[in-house]
mmCIF file of C-alpha atoms in Angstrom:
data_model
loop_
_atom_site.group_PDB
_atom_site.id
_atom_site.type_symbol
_atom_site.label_atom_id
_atom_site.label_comp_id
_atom_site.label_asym_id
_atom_site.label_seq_id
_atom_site.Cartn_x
_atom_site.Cartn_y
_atom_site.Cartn_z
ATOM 1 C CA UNK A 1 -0.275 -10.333 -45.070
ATOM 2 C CA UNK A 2 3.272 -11.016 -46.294
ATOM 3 C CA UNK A 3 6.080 -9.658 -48.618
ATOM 4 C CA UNK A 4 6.737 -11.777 -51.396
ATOM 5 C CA UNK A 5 10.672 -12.107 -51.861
ATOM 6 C CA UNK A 6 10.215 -13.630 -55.459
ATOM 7 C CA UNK A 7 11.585 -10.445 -57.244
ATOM 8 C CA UNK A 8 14.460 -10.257 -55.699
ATOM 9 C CA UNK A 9 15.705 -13.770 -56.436
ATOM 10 C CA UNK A 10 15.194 -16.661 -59.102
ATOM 11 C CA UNK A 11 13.625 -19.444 -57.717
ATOM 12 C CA UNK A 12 16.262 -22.086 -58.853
ATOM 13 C CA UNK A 13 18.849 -20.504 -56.842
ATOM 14 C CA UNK A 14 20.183 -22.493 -53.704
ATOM 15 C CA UNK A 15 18.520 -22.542 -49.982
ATOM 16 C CA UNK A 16 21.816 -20.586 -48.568
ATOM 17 C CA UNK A 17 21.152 -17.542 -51.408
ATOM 18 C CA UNK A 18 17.935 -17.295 -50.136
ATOM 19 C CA UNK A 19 18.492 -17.580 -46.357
ATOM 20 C CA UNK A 20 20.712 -14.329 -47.481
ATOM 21 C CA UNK A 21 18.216 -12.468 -49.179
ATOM 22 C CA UNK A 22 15.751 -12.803 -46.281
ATOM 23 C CA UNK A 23 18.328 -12.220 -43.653
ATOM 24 C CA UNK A 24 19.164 -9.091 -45.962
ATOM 25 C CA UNK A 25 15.333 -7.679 -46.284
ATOM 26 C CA UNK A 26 14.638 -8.503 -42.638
ATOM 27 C CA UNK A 27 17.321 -6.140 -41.381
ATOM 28 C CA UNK A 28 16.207 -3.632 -44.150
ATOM 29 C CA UNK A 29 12.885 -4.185 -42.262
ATOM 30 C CA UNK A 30 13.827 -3.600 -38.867
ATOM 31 C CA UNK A 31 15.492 -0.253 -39.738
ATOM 32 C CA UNK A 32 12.015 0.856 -41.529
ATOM 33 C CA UNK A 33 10.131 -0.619 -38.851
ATOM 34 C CA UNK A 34 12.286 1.804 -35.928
ATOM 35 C CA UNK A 35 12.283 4.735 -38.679
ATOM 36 C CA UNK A 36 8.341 4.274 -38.829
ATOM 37 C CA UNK A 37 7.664 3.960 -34.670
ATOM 38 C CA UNK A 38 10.007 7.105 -33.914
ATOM 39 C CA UNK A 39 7.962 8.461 -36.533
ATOM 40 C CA UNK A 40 4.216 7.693 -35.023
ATOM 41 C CA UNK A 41 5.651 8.507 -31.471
ATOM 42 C CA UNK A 42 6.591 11.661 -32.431
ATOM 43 C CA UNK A 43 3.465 12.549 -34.244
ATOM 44 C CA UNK A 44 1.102 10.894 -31.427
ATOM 45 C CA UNK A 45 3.083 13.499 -29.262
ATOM 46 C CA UNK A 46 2.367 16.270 -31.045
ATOM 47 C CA UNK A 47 -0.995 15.625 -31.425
ATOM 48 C CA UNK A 48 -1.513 14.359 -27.908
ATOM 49 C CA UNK A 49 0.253 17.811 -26.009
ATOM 50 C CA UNK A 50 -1.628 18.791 -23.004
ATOM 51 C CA UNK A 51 -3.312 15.595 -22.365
ATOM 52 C CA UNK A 52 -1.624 13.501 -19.670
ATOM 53 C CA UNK A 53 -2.958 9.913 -20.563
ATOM 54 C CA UNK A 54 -1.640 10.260 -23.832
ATOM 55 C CA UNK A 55 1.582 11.469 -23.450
ATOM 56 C CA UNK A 56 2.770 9.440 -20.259
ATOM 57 C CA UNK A 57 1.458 6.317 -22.727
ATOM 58 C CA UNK A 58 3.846 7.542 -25.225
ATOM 59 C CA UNK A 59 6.999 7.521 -22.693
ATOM 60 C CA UNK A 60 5.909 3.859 -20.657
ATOM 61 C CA UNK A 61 5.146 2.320 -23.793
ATOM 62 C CA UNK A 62 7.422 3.190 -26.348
ATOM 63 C CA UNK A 63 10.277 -0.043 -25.955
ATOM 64 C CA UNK A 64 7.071 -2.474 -25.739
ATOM 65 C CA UNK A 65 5.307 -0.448 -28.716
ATOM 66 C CA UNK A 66 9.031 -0.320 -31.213
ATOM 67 C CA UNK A 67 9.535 -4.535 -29.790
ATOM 68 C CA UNK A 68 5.383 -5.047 -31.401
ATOM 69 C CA UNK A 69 6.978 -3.124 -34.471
ATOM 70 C CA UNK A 70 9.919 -4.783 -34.695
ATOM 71 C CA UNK A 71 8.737 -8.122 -34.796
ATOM 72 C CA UNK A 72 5.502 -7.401 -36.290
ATOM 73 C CA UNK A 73 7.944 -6.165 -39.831
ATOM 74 C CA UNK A 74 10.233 -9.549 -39.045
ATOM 75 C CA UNK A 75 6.764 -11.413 -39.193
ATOM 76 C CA UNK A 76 5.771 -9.848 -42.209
ATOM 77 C CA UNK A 77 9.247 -10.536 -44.339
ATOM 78 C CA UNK A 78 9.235 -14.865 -43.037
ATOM 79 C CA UNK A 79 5.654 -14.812 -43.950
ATOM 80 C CA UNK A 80 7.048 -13.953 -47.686
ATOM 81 C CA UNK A 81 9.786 -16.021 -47.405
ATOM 82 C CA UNK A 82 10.062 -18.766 -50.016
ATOM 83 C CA UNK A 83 10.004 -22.851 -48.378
ATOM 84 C CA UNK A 84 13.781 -23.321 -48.934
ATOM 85 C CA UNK A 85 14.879 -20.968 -46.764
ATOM 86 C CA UNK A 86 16.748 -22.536 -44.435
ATOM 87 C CA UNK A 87 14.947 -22.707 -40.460
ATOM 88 C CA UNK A 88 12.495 -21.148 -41.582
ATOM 89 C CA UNK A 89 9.884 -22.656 -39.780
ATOM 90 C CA UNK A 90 11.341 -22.355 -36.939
ATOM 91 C CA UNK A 91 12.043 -19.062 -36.995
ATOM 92 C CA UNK A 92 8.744 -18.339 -37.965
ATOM 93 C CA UNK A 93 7.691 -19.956 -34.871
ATOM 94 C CA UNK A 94 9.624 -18.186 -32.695
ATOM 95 C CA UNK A 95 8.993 -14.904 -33.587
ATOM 96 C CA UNK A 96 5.584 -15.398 -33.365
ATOM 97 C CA UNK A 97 5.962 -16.087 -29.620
ATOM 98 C CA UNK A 98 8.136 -13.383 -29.547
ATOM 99 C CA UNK A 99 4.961 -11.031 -31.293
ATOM 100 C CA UNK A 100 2.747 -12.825 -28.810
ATOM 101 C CA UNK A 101 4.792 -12.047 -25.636
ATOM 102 C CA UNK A 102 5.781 -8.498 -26.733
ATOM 103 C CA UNK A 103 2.135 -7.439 -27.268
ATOM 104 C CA UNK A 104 1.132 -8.985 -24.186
ATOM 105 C CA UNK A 105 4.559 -6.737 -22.717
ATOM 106 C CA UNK A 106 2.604 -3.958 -24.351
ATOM 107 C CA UNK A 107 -0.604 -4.086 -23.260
ATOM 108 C CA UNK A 108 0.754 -4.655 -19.491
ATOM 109 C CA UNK A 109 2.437 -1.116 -20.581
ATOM 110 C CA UNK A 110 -0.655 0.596 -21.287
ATOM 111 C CA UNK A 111 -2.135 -0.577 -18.143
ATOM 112 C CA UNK A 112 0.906 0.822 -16.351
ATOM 113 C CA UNK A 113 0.780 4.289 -18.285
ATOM 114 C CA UNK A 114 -2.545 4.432 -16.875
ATOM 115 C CA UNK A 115 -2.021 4.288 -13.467
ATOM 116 C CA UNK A 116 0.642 6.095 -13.740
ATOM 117 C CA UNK A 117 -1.369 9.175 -14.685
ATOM 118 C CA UNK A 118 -4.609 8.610 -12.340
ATOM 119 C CA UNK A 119 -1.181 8.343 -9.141
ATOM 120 C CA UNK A 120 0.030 11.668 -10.472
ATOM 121 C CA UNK A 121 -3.422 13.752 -11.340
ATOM 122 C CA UNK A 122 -4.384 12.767 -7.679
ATOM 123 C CA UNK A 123 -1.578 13.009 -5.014
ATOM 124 C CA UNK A 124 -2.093 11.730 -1.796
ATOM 125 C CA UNK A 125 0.689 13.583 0.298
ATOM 126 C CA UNK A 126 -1.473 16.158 1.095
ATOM 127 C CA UNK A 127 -3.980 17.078 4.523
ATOM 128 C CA UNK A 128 -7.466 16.423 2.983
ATOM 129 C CA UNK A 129 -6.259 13.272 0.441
ATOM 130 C CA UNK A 130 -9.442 11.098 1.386
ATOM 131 C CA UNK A 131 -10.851 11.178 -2.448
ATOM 132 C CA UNK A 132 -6.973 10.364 -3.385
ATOM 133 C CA UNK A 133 -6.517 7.541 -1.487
ATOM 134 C CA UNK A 134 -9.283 6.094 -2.528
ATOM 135 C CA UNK A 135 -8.460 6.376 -6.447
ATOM 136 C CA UNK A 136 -4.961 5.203 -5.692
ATOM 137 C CA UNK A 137 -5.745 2.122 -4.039
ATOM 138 C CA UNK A 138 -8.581 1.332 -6.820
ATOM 139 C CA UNK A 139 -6.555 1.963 -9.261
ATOM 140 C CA UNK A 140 -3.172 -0.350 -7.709
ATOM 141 C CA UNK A 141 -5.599 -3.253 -7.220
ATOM 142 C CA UNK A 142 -7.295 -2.980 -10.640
ATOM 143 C CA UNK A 143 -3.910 -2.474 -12.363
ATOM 144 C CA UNK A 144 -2.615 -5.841 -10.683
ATOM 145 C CA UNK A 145 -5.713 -7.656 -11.676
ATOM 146 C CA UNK A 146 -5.318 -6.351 -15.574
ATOM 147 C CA UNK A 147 -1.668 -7.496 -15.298
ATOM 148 C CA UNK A 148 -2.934 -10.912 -14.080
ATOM 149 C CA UNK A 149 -5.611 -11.590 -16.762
ATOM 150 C CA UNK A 150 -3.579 -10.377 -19.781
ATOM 151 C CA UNK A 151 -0.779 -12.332 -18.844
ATOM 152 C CA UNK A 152 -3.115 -15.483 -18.645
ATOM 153 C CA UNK A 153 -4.448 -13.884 -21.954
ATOM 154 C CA UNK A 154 -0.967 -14.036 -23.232
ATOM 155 C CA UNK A 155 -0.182 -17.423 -22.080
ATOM 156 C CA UNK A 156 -3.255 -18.744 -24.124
ATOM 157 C CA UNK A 157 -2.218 -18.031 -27.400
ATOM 158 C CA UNK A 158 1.601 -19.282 -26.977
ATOM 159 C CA UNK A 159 -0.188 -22.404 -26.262
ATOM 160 C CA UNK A 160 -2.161 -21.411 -29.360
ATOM 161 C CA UNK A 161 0.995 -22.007 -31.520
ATOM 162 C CA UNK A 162 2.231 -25.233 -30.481
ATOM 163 C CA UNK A 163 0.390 -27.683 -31.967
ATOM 164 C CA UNK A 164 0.399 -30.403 -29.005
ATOM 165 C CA UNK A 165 -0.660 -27.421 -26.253
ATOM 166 C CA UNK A 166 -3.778 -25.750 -28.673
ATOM 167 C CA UNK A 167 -6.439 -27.818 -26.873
ATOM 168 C CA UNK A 168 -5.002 -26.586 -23.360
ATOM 169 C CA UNK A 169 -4.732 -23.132 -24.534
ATOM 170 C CA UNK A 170 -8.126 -22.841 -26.535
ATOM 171 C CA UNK A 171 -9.434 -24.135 -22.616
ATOM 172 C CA UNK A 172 -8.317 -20.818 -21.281
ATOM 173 C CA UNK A 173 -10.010 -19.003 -23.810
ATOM 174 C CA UNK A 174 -13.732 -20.633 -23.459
ATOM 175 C CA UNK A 175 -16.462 -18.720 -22.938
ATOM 176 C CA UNK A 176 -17.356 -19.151 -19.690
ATOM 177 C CA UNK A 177 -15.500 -15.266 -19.168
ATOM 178 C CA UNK A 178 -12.626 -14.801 -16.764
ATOM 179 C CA UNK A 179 -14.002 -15.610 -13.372
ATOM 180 C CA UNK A 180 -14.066 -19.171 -15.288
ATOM 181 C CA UNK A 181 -10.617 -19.089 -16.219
ATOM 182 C CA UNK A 182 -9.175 -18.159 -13.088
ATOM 183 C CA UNK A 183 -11.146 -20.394 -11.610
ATOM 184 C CA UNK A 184 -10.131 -23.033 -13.747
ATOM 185 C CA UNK A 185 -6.128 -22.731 -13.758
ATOM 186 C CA UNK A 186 -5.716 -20.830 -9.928
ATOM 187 C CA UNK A 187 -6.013 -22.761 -6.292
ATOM 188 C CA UNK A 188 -8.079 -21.415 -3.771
ATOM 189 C CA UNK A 189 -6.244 -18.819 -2.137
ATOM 190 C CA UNK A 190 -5.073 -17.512 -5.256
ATOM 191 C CA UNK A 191 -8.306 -17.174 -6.293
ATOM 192 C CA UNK A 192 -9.637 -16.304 -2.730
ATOM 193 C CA UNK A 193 -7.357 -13.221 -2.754
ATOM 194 C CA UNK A 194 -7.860 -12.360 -6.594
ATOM 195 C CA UNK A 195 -11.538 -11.580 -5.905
ATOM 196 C CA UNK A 196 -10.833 -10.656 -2.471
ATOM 197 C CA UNK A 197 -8.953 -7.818 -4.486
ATOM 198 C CA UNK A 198 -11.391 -6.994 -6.570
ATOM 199 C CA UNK A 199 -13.969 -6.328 -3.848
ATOM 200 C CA UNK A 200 -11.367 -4.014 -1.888
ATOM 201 C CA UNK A 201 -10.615 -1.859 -4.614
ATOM 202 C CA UNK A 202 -14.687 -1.814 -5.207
ATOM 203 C CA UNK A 203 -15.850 -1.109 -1.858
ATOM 204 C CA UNK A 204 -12.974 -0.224 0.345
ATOM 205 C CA UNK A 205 -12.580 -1.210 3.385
ATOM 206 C CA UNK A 206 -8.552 -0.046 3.349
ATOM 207 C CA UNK A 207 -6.972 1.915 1.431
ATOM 208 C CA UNK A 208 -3.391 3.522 0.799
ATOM 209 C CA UNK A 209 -1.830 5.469 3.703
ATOM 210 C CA UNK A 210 -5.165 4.415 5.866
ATOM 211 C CA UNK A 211 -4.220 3.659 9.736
ATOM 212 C CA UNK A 212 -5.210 -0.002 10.782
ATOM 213 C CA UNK A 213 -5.600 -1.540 14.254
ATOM 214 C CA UNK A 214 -4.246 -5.172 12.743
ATOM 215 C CA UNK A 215 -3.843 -8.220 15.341
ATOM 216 C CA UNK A 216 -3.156 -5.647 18.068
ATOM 217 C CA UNK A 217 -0.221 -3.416 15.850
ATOM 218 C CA UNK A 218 -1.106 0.003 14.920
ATOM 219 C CA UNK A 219 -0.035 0.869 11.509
ATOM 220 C CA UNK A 220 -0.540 2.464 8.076
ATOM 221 C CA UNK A 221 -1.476 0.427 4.851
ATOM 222 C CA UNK A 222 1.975 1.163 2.621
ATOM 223 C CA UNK A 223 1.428 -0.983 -0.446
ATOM 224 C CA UNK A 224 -1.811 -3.315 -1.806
ATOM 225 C CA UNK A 225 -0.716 -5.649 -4.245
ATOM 226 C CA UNK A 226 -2.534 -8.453 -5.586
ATOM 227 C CA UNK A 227 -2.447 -11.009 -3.260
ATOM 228 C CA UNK A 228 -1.961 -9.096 0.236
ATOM 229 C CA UNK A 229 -1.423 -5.797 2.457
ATOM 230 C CA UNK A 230 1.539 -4.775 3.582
ATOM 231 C CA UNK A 231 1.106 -2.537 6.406
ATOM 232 C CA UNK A 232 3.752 -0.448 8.080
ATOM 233 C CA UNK A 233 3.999 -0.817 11.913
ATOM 234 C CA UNK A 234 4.960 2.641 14.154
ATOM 235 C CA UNK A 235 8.309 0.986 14.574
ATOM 236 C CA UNK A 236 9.386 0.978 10.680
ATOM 237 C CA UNK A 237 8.311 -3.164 11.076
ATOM 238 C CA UNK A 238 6.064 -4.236 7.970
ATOM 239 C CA UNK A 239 3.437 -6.908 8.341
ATOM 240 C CA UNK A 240 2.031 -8.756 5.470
ATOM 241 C CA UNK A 241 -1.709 -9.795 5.507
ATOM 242 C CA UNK A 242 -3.611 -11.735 2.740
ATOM 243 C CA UNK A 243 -6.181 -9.992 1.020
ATOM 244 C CA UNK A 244 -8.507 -12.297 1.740
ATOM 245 C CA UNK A 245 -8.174 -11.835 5.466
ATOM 246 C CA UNK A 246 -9.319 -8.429 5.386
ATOM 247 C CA UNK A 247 -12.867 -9.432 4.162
ATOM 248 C CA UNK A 248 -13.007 -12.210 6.582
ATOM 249 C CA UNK A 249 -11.950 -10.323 9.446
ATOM 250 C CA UNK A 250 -13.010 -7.464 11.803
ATOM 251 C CA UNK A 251 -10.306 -4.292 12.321
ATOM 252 C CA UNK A 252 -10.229 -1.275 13.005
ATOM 253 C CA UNK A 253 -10.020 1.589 10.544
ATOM 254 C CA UNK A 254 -9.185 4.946 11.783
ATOM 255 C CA UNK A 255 -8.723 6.914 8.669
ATOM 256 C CA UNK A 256 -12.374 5.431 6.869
ATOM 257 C CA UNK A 257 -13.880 8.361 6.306
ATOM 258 C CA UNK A 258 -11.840 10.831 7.694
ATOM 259 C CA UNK A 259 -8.477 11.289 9.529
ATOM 260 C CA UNK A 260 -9.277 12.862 12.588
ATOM 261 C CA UNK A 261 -8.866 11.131 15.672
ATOM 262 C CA UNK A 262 -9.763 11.750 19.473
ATOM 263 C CA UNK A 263 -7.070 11.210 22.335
ATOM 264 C CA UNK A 264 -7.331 10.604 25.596
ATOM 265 C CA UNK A 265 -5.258 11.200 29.030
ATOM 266 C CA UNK A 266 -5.647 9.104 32.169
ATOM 267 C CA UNK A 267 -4.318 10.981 34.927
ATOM 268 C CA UNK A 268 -5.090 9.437 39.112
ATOM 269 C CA UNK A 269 -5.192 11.850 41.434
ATOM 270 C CA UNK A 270 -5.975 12.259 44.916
ATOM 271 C CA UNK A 271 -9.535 13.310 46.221
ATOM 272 C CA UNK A 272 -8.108 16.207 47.366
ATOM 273 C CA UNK A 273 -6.762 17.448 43.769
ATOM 274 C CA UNK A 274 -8.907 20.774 42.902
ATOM 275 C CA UNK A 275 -10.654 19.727 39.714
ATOM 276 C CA UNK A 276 -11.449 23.515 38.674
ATOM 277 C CA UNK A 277 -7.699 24.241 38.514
ATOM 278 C CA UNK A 278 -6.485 21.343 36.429
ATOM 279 C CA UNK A 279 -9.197 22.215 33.970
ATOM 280 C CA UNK A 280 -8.417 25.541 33.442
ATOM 281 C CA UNK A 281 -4.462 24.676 32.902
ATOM 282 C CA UNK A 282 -5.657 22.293 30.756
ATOM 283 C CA UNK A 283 -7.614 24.586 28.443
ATOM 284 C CA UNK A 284 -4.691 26.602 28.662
ATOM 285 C CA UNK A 285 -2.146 24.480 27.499
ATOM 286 C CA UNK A 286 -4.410 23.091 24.968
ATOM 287 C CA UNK A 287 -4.363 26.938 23.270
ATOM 288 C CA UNK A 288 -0.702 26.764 23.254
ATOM 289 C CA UNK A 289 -0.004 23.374 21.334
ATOM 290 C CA UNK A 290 -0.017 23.547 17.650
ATOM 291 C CA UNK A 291 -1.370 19.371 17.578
ATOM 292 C CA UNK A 292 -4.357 20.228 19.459
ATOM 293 C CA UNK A 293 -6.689 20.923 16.131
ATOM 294 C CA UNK A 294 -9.285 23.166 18.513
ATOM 295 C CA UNK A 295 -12.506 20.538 18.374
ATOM 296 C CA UNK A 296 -12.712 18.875 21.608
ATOM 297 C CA UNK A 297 -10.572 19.882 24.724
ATOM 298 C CA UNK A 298 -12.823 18.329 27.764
ATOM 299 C CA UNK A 299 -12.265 16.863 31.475
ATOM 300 C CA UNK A 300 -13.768 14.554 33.128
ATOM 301 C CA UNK A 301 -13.801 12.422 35.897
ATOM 302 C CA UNK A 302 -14.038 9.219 35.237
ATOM 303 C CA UNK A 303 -14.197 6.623 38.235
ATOM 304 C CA UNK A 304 -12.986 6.272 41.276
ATOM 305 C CA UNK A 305 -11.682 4.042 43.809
ATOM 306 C CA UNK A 306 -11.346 3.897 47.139
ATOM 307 C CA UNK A 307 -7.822 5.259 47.112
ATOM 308 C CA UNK A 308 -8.387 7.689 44.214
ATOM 309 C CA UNK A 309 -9.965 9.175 41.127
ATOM 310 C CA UNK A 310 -9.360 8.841 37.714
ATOM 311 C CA UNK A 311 -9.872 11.923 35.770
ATOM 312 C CA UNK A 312 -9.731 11.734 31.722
ATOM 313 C CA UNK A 313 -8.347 14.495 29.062
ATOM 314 C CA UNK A 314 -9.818 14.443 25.998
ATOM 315 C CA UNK A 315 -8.754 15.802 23.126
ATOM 316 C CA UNK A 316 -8.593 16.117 19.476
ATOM 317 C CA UNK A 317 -6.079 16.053 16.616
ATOM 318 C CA UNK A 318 -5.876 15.899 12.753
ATOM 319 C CA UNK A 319 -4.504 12.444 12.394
ATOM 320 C CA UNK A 320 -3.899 9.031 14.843
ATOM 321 C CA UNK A 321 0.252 10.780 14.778
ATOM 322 C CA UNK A 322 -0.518 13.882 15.927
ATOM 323 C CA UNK A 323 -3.148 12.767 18.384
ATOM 324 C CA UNK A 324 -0.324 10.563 19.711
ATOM 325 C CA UNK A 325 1.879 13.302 20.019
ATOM 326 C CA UNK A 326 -0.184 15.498 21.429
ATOM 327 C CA UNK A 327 -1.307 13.029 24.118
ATOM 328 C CA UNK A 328 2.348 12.565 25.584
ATOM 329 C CA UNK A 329 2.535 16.317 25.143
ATOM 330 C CA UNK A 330 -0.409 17.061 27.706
ATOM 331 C CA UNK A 331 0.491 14.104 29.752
ATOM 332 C CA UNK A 332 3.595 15.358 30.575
ATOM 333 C CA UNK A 333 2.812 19.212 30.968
ATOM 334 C CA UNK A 334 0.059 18.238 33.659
ATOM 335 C CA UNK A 335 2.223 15.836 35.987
ATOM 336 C CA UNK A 336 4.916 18.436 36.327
ATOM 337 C CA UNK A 337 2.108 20.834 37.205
ATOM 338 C CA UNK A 338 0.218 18.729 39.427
ATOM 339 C CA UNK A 339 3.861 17.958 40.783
ATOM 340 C CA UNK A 340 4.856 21.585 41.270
ATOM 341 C CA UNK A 341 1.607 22.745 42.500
ATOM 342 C CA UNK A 342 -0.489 20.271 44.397
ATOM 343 C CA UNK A 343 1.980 17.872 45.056
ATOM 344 C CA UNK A 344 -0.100 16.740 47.899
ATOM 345 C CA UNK A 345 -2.844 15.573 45.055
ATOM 346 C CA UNK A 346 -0.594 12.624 43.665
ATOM 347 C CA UNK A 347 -2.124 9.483 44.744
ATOM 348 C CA UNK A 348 -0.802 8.606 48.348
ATOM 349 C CA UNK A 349 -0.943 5.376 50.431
ATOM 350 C CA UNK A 350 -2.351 6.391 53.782
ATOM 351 C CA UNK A 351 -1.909 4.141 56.475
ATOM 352 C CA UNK A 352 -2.391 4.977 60.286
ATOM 353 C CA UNK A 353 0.025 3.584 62.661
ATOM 354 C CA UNK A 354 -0.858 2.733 66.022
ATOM 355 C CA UNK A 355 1.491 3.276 69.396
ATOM 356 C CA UNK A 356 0.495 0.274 70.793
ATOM 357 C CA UNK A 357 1.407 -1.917 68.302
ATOM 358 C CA UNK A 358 4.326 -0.541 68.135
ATOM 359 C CA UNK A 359 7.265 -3.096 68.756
ATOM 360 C CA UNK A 360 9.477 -2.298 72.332
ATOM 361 C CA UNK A 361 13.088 -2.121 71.573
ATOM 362 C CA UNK A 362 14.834 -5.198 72.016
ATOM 363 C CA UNK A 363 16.943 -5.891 75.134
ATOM 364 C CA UNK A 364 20.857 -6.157 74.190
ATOM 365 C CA UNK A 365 23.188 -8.324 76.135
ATOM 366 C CA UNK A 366 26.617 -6.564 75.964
ATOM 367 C CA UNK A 367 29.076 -8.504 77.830
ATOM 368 C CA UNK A 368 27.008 -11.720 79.224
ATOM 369 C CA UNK A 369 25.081 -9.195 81.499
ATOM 370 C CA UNK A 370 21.454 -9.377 80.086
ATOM 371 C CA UNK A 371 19.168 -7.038 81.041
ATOM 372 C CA UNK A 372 20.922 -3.819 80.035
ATOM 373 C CA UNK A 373 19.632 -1.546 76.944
ATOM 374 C CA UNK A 374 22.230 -0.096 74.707
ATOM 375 C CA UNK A 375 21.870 3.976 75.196
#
């Protein structure tokens, strides 16, 4: 498709009346080309009031979509163009890279727009956000793989136009599918964590917010990106793990299929501790902290030794934080207790001393005469 430009001139005239004449009806272009996108954005609006998908695509997309415009109207004009038109192949050439890269921009866009809406239609940030978290991670890691195969989409047909690259680029569009392209352009860990992705956002194993026993750190999963995890340690560190590691590697998951967590006190006490009254302050302090999520509030004891015995607090909380919380909070609330009331039940050292092997004092010389004992 093209717009012949022979009206508008006589074919005898010079190259440089020409190059006007184009330059001329390609900026007449681009003003009906941004006329004509306002126009359709504005309509698709209307029409598309009430729906989410439509109208956050309308707001993301709309530089990427008036660029496709833009260029596609520019394309149309130097397809017209008559052969003495000065650079015109070269401009020709470059704006269909241009048309190439901004619909790739585009379609990247329209990815974004949708995961933009599936984020907002299902917040996370609130108490029961199991079904959330596991949209939002699915849809992060698919997003990130759609931004990886258009771009190598994209990246084909530039090599498309150049004429000593077409053989390279029509190798990335074969048919041996995707898989066979990535395979055939990435290294191994690239493509190790690409699939790696794919199976994480399929069956799950993390997702956002989730809280991770990783290498020993305890911490939530902040951000999944394409090629690894960044998880946020208690202490505001972050620590970033490949994909790929999380498949080939055992760790814990607290939050898998739901948030709540148990907690448990050590506390050693004497033998002589009375075990009916620490339970029944500890079912009553229990009842008076807002943590404690009223499943599980149960003592036992535990082991022993030969010095003491170990008696264990269990109980439970909403989430691995407030189970932490509410640990230190009963910890601390039955040592002052135990101190205040049975201080004799804190673990003692008992040792019995006999009087014969005690030491006599020893015998003091005070001025040269020995034999005398200081009084």
């Amino acid at each position: 498709m093209s717009l012949d430009l022979d009206f508008l001139y006589n074919m005898n005239e010079g190259p440089l009346r020409s190059g006007l004449i184009v330059l001329g009806v390609a900026l007449v272009a681009v003003v009906v080309g941004i006329v004509l996108h306002r126009m359709g954005i504005a309509l698709v609006r209307r029409l598309a009031r009430g729906r989410p998908f439509t109208t956050t695509a309308t707001t993301v997309t709309f530089n990427a979509s008036r660029t496709c415009v833009i260029l596609f109207m520019l394309r149309l004009v130097l397809a017209g163009a008559p052969d003495n038109t000065p650079g015109l192949t070269r401009i020709s050439y470059l704006t269909s890279v241009a048309f190439i890269l901004a619909l790739t921009w585009f379609l990247m866009r329209c990815v974004k727009s949708v995961s933009t809406t599936v984020v907002n239609l299902n917040p996370y940030d609130v108490a029961d956000n199991l079904k959330a978290r596991r949209i939002l991670t699915q849809t992060r890691v698919l997003s990130r793989s759609a931004y990886f195969i258009i771009a190598l989409l994209g990246l084909a047909f530039v090599l498309l136009t150049l004429p000593g690259a077409r053989q390279f680029g029509a190798s990335l569009l074969a048919s041996a599918g995707v898989a066979g392209i990535v395979a055939g352009i990435a290294a191994k860990p690239v493509l190790g964590n690409f699939f790696a992705g794919l199976q994480i956002a399929f069956s799950q194993p993390i997702r956002i917010d989730d809280v991770l026993i990783v290498k020993g750190e305890w911490g939530r999963v902040e951000e999944i990106t394409g090629t690894f995890v960044v998880v946020r340690i208690w202490d505001e560190r972050r620590m970033i793990v490949p994909l790929q590691w999380f498949i080939e590697n055992p760790f814990e998951n607290w939050t898998h299929t739901s948030s709540t967590i148990l907690g448990t006190v050590f506390l050693w006490l004497d033998f002589a501790v009375p075990t009916n009254a620490i339970r029944a302050e500890f079912e009553r302090v229990c009842q008076t902290l807002p943590l404690w999520d009223k499943r599980v509030c149960v003592m036992h004891v535990t082991d022993t030794s030969e010095r003491n015995m170990q008696i264990r607090l269990l109980v439970s909380a909403r989430d691995s934080g407030s189970a932490f919380d509410l640990r230190c909070q009963i910890r601390e609330h039955m040592i002052g207790f135990i101190a205040s009331n049975y201080p004799e039940a804190l673990p003692r050292l008992r040792a019995e001393v006999s009087s014969r092997n005690q030491p006599e004092a020893p015998e003091t010389i005070i001025d040269g005469a020995p034999g005398e004992k200081t009084g």
